[in-house]
Coordinates of C-alpha atoms in Angstrom, one line a residue:
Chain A
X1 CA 71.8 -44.3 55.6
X2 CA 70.7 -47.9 54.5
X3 CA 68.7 -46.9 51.5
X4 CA 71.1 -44.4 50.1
X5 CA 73.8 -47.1 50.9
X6 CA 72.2 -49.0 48.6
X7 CA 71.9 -46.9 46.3
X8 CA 75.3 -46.1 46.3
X9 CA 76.3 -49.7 45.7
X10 CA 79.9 -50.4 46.0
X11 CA 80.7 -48.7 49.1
X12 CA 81.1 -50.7 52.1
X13 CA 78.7 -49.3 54.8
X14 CA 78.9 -50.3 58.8
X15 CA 76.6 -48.9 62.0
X16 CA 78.0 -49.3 65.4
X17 CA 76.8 -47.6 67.7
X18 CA 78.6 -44.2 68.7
X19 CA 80.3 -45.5 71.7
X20 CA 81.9 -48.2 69.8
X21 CA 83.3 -46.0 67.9
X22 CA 84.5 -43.9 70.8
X23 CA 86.2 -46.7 72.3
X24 CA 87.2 -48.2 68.2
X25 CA 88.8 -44.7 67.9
X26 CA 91.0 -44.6 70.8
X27 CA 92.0 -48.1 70.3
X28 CA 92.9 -48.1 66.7
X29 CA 91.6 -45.2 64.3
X30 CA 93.0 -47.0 61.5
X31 CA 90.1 -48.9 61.0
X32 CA 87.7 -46.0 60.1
X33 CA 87.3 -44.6 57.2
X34 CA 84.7 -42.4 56.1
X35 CA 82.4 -41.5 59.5
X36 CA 78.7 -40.1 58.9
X37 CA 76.3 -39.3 61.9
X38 CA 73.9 -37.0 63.3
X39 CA 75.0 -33.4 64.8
X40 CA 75.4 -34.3 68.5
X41 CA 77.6 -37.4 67.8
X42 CA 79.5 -35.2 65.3
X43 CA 80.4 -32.4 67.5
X44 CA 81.5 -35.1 70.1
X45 CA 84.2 -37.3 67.8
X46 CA 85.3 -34.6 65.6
X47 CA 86.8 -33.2 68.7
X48 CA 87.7 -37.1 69.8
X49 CA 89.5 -37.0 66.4
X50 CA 91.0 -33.2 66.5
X51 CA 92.8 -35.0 69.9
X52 CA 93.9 -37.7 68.1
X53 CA 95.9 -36.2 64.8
X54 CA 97.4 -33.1 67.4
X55 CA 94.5 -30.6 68.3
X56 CA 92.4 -28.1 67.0
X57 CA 95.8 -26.2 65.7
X58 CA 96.2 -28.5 62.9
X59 CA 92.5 -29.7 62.3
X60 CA 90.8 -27.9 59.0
X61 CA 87.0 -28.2 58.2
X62 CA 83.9 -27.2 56.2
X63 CA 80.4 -26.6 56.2
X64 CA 78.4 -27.6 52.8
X65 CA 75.1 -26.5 52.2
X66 CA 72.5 -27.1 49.0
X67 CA 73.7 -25.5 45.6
X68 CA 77.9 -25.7 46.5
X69 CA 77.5 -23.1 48.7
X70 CA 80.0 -23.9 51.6
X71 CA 81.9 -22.2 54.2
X72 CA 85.7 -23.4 55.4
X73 CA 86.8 -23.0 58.8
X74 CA 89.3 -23.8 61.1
X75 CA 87.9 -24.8 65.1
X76 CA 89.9 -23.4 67.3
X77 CA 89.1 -20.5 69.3
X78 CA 90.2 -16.7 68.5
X79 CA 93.3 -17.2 71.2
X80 CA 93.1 -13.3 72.4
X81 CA 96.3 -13.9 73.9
X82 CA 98.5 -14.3 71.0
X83 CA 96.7 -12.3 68.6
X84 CA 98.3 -9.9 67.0
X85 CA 101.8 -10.9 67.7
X86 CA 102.8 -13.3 64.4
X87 CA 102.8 -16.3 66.9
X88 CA 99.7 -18.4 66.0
X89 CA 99.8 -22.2 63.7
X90 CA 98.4 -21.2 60.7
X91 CA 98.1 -24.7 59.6
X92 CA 94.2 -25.7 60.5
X93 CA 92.7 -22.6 58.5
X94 CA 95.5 -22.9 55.2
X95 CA 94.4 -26.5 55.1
X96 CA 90.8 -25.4 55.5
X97 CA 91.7 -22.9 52.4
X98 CA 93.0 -26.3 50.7
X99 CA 89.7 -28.0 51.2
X100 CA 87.5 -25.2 49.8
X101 CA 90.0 -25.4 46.5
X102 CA 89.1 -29.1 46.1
X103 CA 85.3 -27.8 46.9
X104 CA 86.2 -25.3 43.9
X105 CA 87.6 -27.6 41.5
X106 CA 90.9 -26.3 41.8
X107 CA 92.6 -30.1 43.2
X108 CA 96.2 -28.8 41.4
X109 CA 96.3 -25.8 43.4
X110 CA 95.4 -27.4 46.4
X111 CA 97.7 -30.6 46.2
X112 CA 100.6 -28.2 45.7
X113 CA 100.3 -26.5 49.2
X114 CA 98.5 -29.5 50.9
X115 CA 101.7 -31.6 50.4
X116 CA 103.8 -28.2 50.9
X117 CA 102.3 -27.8 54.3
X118 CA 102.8 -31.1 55.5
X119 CA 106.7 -31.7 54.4
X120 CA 107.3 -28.4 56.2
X121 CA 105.8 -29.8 59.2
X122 CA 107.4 -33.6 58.8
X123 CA 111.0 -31.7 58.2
X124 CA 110.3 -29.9 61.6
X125 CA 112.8 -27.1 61.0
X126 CA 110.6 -24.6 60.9
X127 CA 107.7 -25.2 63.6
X128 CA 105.2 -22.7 66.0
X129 CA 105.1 -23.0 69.6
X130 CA 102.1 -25.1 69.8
X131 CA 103.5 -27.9 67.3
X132 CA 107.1 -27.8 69.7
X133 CA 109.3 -25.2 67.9
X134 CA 109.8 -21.4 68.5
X135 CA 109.6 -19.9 64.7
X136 CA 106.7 -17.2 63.9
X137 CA 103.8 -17.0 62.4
X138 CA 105.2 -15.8 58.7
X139 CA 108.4 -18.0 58.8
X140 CA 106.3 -21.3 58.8
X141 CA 104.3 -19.7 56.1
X142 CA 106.8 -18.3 54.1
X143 CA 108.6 -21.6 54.5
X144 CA 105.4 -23.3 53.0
X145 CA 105.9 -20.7 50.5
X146 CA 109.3 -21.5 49.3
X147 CA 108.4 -25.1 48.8
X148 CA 105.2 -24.4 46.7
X149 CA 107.6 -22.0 44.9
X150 CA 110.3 -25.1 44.0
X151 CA 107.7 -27.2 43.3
X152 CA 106.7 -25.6 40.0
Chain B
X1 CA 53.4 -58.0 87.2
X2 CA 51.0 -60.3 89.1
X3 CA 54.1 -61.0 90.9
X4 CA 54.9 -57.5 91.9
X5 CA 51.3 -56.8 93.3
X6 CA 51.6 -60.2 95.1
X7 CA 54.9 -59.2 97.3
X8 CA 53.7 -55.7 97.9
X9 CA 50.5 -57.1 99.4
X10 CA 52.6 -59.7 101.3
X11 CA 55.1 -57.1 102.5
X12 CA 52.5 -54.5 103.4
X13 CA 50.9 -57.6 105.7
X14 CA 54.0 -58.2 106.7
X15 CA 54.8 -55.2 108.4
X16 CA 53.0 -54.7 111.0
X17 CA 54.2 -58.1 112.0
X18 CA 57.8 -57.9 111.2
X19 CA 57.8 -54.3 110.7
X20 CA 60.9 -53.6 113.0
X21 CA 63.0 -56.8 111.8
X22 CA 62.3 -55.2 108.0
X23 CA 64.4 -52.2 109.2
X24 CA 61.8 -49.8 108.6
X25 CA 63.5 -45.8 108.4
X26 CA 62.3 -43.0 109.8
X27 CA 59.9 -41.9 107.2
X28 CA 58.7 -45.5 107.2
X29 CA 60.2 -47.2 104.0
X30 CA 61.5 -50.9 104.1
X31 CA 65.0 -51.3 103.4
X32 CA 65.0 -54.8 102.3
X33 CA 66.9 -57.3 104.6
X34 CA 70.3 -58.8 103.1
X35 CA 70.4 -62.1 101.5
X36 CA 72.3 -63.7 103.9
X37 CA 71.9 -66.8 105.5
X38 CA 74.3 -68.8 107.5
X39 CA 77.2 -66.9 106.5
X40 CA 76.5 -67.2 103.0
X41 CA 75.0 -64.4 100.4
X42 CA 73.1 -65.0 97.6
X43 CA 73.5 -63.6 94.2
X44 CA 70.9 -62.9 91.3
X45 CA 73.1 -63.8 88.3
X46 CA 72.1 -63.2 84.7
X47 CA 74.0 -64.5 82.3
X48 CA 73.2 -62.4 79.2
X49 CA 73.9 -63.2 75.8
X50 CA 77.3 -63.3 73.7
X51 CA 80.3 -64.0 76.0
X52 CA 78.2 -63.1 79.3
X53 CA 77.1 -66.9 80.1
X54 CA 80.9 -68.2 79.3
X55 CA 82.3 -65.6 81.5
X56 CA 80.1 -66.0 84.3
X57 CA 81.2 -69.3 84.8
X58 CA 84.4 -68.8 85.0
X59 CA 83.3 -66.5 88.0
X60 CA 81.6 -69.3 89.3
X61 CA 84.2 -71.3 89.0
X62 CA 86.3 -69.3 90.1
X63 CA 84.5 -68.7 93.3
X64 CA 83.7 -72.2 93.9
X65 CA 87.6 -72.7 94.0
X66 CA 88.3 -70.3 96.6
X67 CA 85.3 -71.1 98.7
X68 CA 84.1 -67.5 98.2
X69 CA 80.5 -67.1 100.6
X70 CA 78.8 -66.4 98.1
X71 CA 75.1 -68.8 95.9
X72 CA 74.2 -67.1 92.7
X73 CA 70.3 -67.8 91.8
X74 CA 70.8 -68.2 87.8
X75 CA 68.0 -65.9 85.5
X76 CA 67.7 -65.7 82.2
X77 CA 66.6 -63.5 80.1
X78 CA 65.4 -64.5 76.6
X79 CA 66.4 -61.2 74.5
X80 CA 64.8 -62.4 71.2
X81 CA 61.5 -63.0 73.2
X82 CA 58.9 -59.9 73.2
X83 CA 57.5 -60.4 77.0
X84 CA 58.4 -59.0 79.5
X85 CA 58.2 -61.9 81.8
X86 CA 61.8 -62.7 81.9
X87 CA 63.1 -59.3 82.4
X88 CA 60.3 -59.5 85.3
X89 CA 61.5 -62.2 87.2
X90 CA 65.0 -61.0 86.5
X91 CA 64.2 -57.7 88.5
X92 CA 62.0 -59.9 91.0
X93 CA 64.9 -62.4 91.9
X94 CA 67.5 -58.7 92.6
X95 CA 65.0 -57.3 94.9
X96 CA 64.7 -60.8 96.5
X97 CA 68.9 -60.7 96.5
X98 CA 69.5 -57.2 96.5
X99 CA 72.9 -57.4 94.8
X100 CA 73.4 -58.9 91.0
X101 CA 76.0 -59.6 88.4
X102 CA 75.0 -59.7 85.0
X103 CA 76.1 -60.2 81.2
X104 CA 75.0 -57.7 78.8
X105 CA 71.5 -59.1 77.5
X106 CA 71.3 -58.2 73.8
X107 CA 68.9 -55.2 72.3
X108 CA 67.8 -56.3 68.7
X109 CA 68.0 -53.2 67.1
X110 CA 65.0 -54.8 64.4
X111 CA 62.4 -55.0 67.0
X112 CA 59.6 -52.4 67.1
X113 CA 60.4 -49.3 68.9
X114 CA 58.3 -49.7 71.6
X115 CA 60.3 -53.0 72.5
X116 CA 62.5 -51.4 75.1
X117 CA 65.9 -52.3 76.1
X118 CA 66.0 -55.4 79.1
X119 CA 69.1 -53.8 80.4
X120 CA 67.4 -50.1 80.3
X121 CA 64.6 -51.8 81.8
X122 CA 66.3 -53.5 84.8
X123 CA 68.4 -50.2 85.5
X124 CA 65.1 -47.9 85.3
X125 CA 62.7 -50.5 87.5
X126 CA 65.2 -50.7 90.2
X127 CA 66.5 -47.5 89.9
X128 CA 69.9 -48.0 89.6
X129 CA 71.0 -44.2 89.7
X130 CA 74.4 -44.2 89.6
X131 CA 76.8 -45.9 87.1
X132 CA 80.4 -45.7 88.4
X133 CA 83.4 -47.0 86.5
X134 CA 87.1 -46.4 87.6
X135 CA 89.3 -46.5 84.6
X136 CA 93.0 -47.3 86.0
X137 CA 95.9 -48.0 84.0
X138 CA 96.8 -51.5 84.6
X139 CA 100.2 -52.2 85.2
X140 CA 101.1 -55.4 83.0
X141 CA 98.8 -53.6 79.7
X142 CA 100.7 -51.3 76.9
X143 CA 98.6 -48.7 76.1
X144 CA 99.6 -45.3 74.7
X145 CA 99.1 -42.9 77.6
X146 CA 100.0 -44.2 81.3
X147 CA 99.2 -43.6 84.9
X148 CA 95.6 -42.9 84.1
X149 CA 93.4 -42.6 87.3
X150 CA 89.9 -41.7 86.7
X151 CA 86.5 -42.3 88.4
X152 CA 83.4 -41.9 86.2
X153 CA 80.0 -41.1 87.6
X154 CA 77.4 -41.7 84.7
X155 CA 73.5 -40.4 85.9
X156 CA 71.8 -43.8 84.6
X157 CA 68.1 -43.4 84.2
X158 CA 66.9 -40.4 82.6
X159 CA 68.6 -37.9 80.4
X160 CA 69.0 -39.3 76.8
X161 CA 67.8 -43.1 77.5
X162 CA 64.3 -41.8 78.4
X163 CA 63.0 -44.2 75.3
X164 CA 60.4 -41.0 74.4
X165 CA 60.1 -40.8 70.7
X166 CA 57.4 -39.8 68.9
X167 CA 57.2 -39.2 64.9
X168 CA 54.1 -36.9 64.2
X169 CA 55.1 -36.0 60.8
X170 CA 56.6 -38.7 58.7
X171 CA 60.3 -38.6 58.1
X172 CA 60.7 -35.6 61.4
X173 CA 61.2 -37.7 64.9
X174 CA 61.6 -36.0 68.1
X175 CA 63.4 -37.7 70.5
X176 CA 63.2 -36.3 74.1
X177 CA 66.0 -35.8 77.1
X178 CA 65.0 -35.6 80.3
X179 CA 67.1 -34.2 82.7
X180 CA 65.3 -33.8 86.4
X181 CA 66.5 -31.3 89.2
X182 CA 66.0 -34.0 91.5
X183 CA 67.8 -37.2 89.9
X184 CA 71.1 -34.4 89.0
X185 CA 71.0 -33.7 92.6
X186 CA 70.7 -37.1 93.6
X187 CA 74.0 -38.1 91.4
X188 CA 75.8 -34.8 91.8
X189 CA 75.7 -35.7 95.9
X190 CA 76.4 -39.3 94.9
X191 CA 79.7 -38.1 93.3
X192 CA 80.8 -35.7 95.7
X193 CA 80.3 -38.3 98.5
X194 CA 82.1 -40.9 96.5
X195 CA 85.4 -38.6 95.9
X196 CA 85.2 -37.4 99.6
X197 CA 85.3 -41.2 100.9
X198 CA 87.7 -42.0 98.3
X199 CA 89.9 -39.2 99.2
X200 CA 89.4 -37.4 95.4
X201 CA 90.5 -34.2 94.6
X202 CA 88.2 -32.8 91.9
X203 CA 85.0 -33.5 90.1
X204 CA 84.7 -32.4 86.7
X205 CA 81.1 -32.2 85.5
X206 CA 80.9 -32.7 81.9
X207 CA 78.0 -30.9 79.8
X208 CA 76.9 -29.5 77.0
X209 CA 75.4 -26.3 78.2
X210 CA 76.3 -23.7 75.6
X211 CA 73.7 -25.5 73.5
X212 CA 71.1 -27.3 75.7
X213 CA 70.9 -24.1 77.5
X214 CA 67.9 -25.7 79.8
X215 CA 68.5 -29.5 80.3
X216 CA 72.7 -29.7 80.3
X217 CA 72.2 -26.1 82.0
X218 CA 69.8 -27.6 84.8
X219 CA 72.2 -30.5 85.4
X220 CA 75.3 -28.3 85.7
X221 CA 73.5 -25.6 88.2
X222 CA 72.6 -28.6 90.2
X223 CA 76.5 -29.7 90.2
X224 CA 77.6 -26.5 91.1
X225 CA 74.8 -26.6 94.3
X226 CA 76.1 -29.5 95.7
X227 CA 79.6 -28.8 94.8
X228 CA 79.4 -25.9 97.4
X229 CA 78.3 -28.4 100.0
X230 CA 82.1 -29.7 99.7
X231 CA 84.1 -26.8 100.1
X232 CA 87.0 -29.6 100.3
X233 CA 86.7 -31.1 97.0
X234 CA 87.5 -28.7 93.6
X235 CA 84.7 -28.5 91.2
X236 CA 85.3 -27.4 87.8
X237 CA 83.0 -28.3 84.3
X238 CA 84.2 -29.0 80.6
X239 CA 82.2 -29.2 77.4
X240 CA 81.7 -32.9 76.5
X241 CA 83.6 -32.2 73.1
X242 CA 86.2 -30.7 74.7
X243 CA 86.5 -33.3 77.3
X244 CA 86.6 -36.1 74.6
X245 CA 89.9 -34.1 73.1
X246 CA 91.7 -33.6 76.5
X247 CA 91.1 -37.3 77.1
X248 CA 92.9 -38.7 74.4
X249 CA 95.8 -35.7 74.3
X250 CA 95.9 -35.7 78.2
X251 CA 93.9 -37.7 80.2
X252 CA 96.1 -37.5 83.0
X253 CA 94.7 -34.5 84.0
X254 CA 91.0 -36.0 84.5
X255 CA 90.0 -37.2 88.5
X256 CA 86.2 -38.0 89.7
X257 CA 84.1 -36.9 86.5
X258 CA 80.5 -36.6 86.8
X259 CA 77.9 -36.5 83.7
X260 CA 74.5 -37.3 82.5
X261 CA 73.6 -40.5 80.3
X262 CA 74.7 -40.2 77.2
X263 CA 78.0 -38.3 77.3
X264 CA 78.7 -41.0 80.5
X265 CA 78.2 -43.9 77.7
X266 CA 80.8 -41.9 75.3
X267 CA 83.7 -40.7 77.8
X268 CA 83.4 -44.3 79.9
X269 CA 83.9 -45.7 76.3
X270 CA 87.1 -43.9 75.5
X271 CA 88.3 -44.0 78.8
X272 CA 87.9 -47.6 79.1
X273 CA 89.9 -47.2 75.1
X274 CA 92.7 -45.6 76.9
X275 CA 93.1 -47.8 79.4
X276 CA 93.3 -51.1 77.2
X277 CA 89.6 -51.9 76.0
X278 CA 86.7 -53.2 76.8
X279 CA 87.7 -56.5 78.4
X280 CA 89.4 -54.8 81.5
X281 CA 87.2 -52.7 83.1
X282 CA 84.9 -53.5 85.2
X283 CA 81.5 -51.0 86.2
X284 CA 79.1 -50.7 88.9
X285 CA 75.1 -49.6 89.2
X286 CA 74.3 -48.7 92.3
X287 CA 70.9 -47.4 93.4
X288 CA 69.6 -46.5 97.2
X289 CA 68.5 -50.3 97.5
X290 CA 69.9 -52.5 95.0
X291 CA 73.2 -53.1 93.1
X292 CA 73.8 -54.5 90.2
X293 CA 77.8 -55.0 88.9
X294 CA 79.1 -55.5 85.2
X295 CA 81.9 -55.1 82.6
X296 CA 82.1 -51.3 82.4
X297 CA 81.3 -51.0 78.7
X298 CA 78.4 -53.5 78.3
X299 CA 79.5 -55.3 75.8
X300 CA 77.7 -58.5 74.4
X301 CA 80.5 -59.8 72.2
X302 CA 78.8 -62.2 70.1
X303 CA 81.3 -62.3 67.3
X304 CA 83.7 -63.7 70.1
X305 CA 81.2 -65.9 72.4
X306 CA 82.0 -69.1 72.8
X307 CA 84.9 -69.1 71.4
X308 CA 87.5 -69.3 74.6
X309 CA 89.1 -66.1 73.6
X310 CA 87.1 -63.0 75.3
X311 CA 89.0 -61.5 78.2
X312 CA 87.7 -62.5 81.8
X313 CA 89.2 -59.9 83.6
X314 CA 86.7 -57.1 83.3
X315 CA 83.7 -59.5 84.7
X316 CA 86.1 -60.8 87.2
X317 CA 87.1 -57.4 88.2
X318 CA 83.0 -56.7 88.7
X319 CA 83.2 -59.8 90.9
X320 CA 85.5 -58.3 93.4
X321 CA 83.8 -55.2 93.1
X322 CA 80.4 -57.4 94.2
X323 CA 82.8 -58.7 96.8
X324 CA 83.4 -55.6 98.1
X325 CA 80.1 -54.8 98.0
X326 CA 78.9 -57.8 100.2
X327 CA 81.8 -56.3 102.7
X328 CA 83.9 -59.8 101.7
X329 CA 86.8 -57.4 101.5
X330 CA 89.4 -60.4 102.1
X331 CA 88.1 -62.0 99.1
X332 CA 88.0 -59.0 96.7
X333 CA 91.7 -58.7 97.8
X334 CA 92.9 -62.0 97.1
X335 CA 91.0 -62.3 93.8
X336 CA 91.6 -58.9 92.6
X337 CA 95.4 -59.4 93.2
X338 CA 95.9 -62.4 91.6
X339 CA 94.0 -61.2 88.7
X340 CA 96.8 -57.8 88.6
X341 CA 99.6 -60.6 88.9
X342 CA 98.4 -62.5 86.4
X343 CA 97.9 -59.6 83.9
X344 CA 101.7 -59.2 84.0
X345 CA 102.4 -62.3 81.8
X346 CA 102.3 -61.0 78.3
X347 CA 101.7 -64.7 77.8
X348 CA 98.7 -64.5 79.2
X349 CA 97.2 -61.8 77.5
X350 CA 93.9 -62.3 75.5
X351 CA 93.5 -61.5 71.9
X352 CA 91.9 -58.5 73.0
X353 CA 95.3 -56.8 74.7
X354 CA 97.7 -57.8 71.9
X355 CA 98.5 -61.4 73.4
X356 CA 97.5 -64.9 72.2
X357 CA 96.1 -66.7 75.7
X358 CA 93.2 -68.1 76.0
X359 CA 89.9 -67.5 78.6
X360 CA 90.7 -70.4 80.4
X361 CA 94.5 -70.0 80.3
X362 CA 94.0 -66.5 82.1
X363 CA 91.5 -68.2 84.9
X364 CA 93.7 -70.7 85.5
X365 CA 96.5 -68.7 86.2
X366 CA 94.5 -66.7 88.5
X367 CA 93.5 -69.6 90.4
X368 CA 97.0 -70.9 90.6
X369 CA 97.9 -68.1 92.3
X370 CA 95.1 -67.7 95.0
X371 CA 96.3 -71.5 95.7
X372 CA 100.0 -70.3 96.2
X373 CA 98.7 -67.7 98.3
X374 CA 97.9 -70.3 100.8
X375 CA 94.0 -70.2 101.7
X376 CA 91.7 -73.0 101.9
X377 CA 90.8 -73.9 98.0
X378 CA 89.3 -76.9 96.2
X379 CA 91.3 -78.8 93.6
X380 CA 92.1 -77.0 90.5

């Protein structure tokens, strides 16, 4: 981290160690930026974080390998219970979608429904169970929808 | 060292002679005798680096006020110096005292790897098993999530701290964790015993298991053995990424938790985040013999040391917990409640908390309490 750091040059680069973070993090997350660490410590505080911003529901990410070749995902589990019945928040895999459009190239595309996405969860009108309303699957989508629809 | 091999041949002389005054057990092991003489204990104290010597002052002085039983026997420790002779006579002077309260003492991340950590050191030579923190939402302290209650039980000699590195290739280190059937049953019965006397409901053992299949898996079997010993107490398990979610969504729902070194450093981190930070939670090492007590989240503060604004309370807190320790229960009381009294003036609160008070403005307070109270004191 220290050579490529300086490398990198302009950046500012900190090491605490992880539980300073842990404790950093609950205390005020505004401070951190840009986190980088080894696997163990990264399974623990993306979790920490997921809890942080609302849960796995609402939490998008992606695996990058050499070459571009990446793979998006959302975190949570498969939720057998709900499946299949238009009830589950869509939003941590559609903004895993918008992350693998930036990965593409495609940053119009994805700030249109990125910023879609979130004003139809800040107006709360149209919410799943799991973010405190009681509208389906396809109505908070097609709500999304709508406002990627005006937008052009 | 000398002076190890000294005191063993003097005890082992010893014993025939004094053999049933040294409390020998039934298997024949000396349980060392307390420091107490004339009423009065005495303390190893270590003072540590950062805000550790400032802070242990204030206990001192704090103690001196209200005529607490209680002689500390200052060591230092030297972290910048590469022997291990003051570490030594740091470990010497607790097994002469049997009970400690210590600053952090500072690991120099620049020294060669095979300088180990003092603190790891003194934990591992005395064997200092268990690390117990309670993490309790204090009453005068905003913080985003309220009536938090929870005991941590951290296994704290083996497991991820083992210090066993090796590179044989260059640029691929392996780093072992070593997790032992015998010390995961040692701190799975220490936990179960501690929420039984404490009148717990549920310990939570928290793993990662799904990956390291043998060594979380080995520690969690051993969990669920001694959880069946206590058909009164609930046992359940979480995955340590898990856990560090539910804590900061819900960590209401969290009692006795019980987990091996590393994820113990993490989760008594966060929790001790939750509850208002660092510089109000005190921690506990206890081993079979010896115990050693300190602020929770061993922290050296340097960027604050010496500067009157760190937050007593933590170390003070780990002074009434050495209080109760010593069985000085009356003490602990009166010192711990004027501590909670005083953490109700928003006035008072350190830098730390959200407030502008100072270190000494805090012990003051405190003391001025114990003197309302009415005991015997000395003059502010």
């Amino acid at each position: 981290l220290a050579d490529v750091s300086h490398v990198m040059g302009a950046i500012k680069t900190q090491s605490p160690l992880p539980r300073t973070f842990s404790r950093g993090m609950v205390q005020d997350p505004s401070h951190f930026d840009v986190l980088v660490m080894p696997n163990l410590y990264g399974d623990i505080l993306s979790d920490l974080c997921a809890g942080l911003i609302g849960g796995l529901g609402v939490t998008p990410s992606g695996n990058i390998g050499a070459n571009g070749v990446a793979i998006f995902e959302s975190v949570h589990g498969t939720a057998p219970d709900i499946a299949g019945k238009d009830l589950a928040n869509p939003t941590a895999l559609l903004l895993s979608a918008v992350m693998m459009l930036r990965h593409m190239g495609l940053h119009g595309h994805a700030k249109k429904i990125e910023t879609a996405c979130f004003d139809t969860i800040r107006d709360e009108k149209v919410l799943t169970k799991d973010l405190g309303g009681n509208a389906k699957c396809s109505e908070f989508t097609a709500d999304i929808c709508r406002r990627v629809q005006d937008m052009d | 060292m000398h002076t190890t091999v000294m005191m063993a041949a003097l005890t082992k002389a010893l014993k025939p002679i004094l053999g049933r005054h040294l409390g020998n057990t039934a298997k024949g092991q000396i349980i060392p005798p307390p420091a107490k003489y004339g009423g009065r204990h005495t303390v190893a104290l270590i003072p540590g680096d950062g805000i550790g010597p400032e802070l242990l002052n204030h206990v001192r002085e704090l103690f001196r006020f209200s005529c607490v039983p209680v002689d500390f026997e200052v060591v230092h420790v030297n972290s910048s110096s590469t022997s291990e002779d003051d570490i030594n006579n740091a470990i010497m002077a607790i097994r002469r005292n049997g009970v400690a309260l210590k600053g952090n003492i500072e690991t120099n991340h620049t020294m060669p790897p095979n300088h180990k950590s003092r603190n790891n050191l003194l934990r591992t030579s005395l064997d200092l098993f268990a690390n117990m923190m309670h993490c309790q939402s204090l009453p005068g302290v905003q913080t985003r999530h309220k009536n938090i209650d929870i005991i941590i039980i951290r296994e704290n000699t083996e497991g991820e701290y083992s210090s066993l590195e090796h590179e044989s290739v260059p640029g691929v280190v392996e780093s072992l964790k070593i997790i032992t059937r015998n010390n995961s049953l040692r701190i799975a019965d220490y936990a179960f015993k501690l929420a039984r006397e404490k009148g717990r409901r549920r310990v939570t053992a928290v793993h990662k298991a799904n990956i390291m299949k043998l060594a979380d898996g080995l520690f969690l079997q051993c969990c669920k053995e001694v959880a069946s010993g206590y058909p009164d107490i609930e046992f359940d398990s979480m995955i340590v990424d898990n856990t560090t979610m539910q804590l900061v969504s819900k960590p209401q729902q969290f009692d006795v938790m019980l987990m091996p070194n590393l994820y113990g450093n993490v989760v008594s981190n966060v929790c001790a985040g939750l509850v208002g930070g660092p510089g109000l939670v005190p921690g506990a090492n206890y081993g079979r013999d010896y115990a050693v007590f300190e602020t929770a989240t061993r922290n050296t503060g340097k960027s604050i040391a010496n500067r009157n604004i760190a937050n007593p309370t933590a170390m003070l807190l780990a002074s009434c917990l050495m209080l109760d320790h010593l069985k000085l229960h009356d003490y602990a009381n009166m010192i711990r409640g004027a501590i909670l009294t005083t953490m109700n003036e928003t006035r008072l609160h350190t830098a730390d908390i959200g407030g502008q008070g100072t270190t000494s403005e805090v012990v003051q307070s405190i003391m001025r309490i114990i003197q309302s109270g009415g005991p015997l004191t000395t003059e502010i």
